[in-house]
Amino acid sequence: MKKLINDPADVVSEALRGIALAHPDHVRVDHENRIVYRKDAPRSGKVGLISGGGSGHEPMHGGFVGPGMLDAACAGEVFTSPVPDQMMAATKEVDGGAGVLHIVKNYTGDVMNFEMAAELAAAEAGTEVLSVVTDDDVAVQDSLYTAGRRGVGVTVLLEKIVGAAAEEGRPLQEVADLAKKVNAQGRSMGMALTSCTVPAAGKPTFELAENEMEVGIGIHGEPGRQRLPLAPAKDVAALLVDPVLQDLPYQQGDSVIAFVNGMGGTPLIELYVMYNEVRQLLDAAGITVARSLVGNYITSLEMAGCSVTLLKVDDELVRLWDAPVNTPGLRWGA
């Protein structure tokens, strides 16, 4: 195992110290509870937005804390859900009197612990909490970590769009309904060229031969739909885009945000090669790309590979996407 770490047991706490030191203008960090907060949270009269999950997916979620996105992110151990006490502390801290929305990826531990935290916050502080669960991965119905579909790339787009709506001062129920709309209109699928190595494990999560790729992989190294011989980018793009288009289904004339995401170990030049192929497939299907996003935003440590997310949008969603955002991991218009 070759990693730029000290002790595997200290990776998360030391990374959080690094985040706090690198981005003091954006965030403050509660190191005891491992929570990244927007520097000016809570904001009076604004719906608080909280997400979180296992570490190892950076910049998700701590890198998306700041104006225009999240108010707080709870960091679990690598690929391990945060605990309810973390989530409850974050919920109470960001409540500015307008309630709090939990944005939860559909992994069993995350869903269970966020539910428990919402109940505790309501009982102890009277905080009104609503939740939305993202489940956009079309690859498999159930996995090692989930009942139902996994929450992946749509989570990034949802946090941005819903963050803009909360910034406008919209009420909690309206913000939650918008989040559910975004989740319902987005689909994703990913693939891997290599495994990743969890620091505490010290060895790759799975083995792939030099001439193999895994299609439909999960962000924790969960198995995909199929293991296939390595193929050119053009063929890989079709293996990801076609199932996504068929699932919603997307139709000729639809307008989308097209998101090509790196899993952590794929260089940007290859992600742009993939985006070129994705655009050609969408053009051929008569689908208009209203906005695009390319880069490493929801990763799986150093896994080589990528995912494709398509979000069907209307004028309102595009306007909210374009609204200013100022976080360590995503920034424009600010």
mmCIF file of N, CA and C in Angstrom, residues 154 157-159 161-162 177-187 311-312 317:
data_model
loop_
_atom_site.group_PDB
_atom_site.id
_atom_site.type_symbol
_atom_site.label_atom_id
_atom_site.label_comp_id
_atom_site.label_asym_id
_atom_site.label_seq_id
_atom_site.Cartn_x
_atom_site.Cartn_y
_atom_site.Cartn_z
ATOM 1 N N VAL A 154 -25.870 11.951 -8.777
ATOM 2 C CA VAL A 154 -26.951 12.932 -8.664
ATOM 3 C C VAL A 154 -26.859 13.703 -7.347
ATOM 4 N N LEU A 157 -25.180 17.050 -7.874
ATOM 5 C CA LEU A 157 -26.026 18.013 -8.567
ATOM 6 C C LEU A 157 -27.161 18.479 -7.669
ATOM 7 N N LEU A 158 -27.711 17.561 -6.897
ATOM 8 C CA LEU A 158 -28.809 17.904 -5.986
ATOM 9 C C LEU A 158 -28.348 18.882 -4.918
ATOM 10 N N GLU A 159 -27.177 18.633 -4.338
ATOM 11 C CA GLU A 159 -26.703 19.533 -3.292
ATOM 12 C C GLU A 159 -26.496 20.948 -3.828
ATOM 13 N N ILE A 161 -28.120 22.378 -6.551
ATOM 14 C CA ILE A 161 -29.404 22.977 -6.926
ATOM 15 C C ILE A 161 -30.243 23.307 -5.695
ATOM 16 N N VAL A 162 -30.321 22.379 -4.770
ATOM 17 C CA VAL A 162 -31.105 22.602 -3.557
ATOM 18 C C VAL A 162 -30.429 23.645 -2.673
ATOM 19 N N ASP A 177 -39.183 19.167 -1.516
ATOM 20 C CA ASP A 177 -39.863 18.740 -2.747
ATOM 21 C C ASP A 177 -38.954 18.918 -3.958
ATOM 22 N N LEU A 178 -38.204 20.007 -3.977
ATOM 23 C CA LEU A 178 -37.256 20.225 -5.060
ATOM 24 C C LEU A 178 -36.187 19.138 -5.067
ATOM 25 N N ALA A 179 -35.692 18.770 -3.902
ATOM 26 C CA ALA A 179 -34.681 17.716 -3.813
ATOM 27 C C ALA A 179 -35.214 16.392 -4.356
ATOM 28 N N LYS A 180 -36.450 16.083 -4.031
ATOM 29 C CA LYS A 180 -37.052 14.841 -4.532
ATOM 30 C C LYS A 180 -37.226 14.889 -6.046
ATOM 31 N N LYS A 181 -37.564 16.059 -6.570
ATOM 32 C CA LYS A 181 -37.693 16.220 -8.021
ATOM 33 C C LYS A 181 -36.359 15.967 -8.711
ATOM 34 N N VAL A 182 -35.298 16.549 -8.181
ATOM 35 C CA VAL A 182 -33.973 16.351 -8.779
ATOM 36 C C VAL A 182 -33.593 14.873 -8.748
ATOM 37 N N ASN A 183 -33.790 14.235 -7.610
ATOM 38 C CA ASN A 183 -33.444 12.819 -7.519
ATOM 39 C C ASN A 183 -34.230 11.987 -8.522
ATOM 40 N N ALA A 184 -35.514 12.303 -8.690
ATOM 41 C CA ALA A 184 -36.364 11.526 -9.594
ATOM 42 C C ALA A 184 -35.977 11.702 -11.051
ATOM 43 N N GLN A 185 -35.332 12.816 -11.389
ATOM 44 C CA GLN A 185 -35.029 13.122 -12.784
ATOM 45 C C GLN A 185 -33.569 12.856 -13.156
ATOM 46 N N GLY A 186 -32.819 12.214 -12.258
ATOM 47 C CA GLY A 186 -31.408 11.950 -12.526
ATOM 48 C C GLY A 186 -31.076 10.476 -12.451
ATOM 49 N N ARG A 187 -30.142 10.053 -13.288
ATOM 50 C CA ARG A 187 -29.678 8.666 -13.314
ATOM 51 C C ARG A 187 -28.170 8.643 -13.538
ATOM 52 N N LEU A 311 -28.989 14.538 -15.614
ATOM 53 C CA LEU A 311 -30.115 15.104 -14.874
ATOM 54 C C LEU A 311 -30.999 15.874 -15.844
ATOM 55 N N LYS A 312 -32.232 15.432 -15.980
ATOM 56 C CA LYS A 312 -33.196 16.133 -16.841
ATOM 57 C C LYS A 312 -33.579 17.448 -16.169
ATOM 58 N N LEU A 317 -34.425 24.638 -12.911
ATOM 59 C CA LEU A 317 -33.275 23.875 -12.437
ATOM 60 C C LEU A 317 -31.975 24.444 -12.996
#
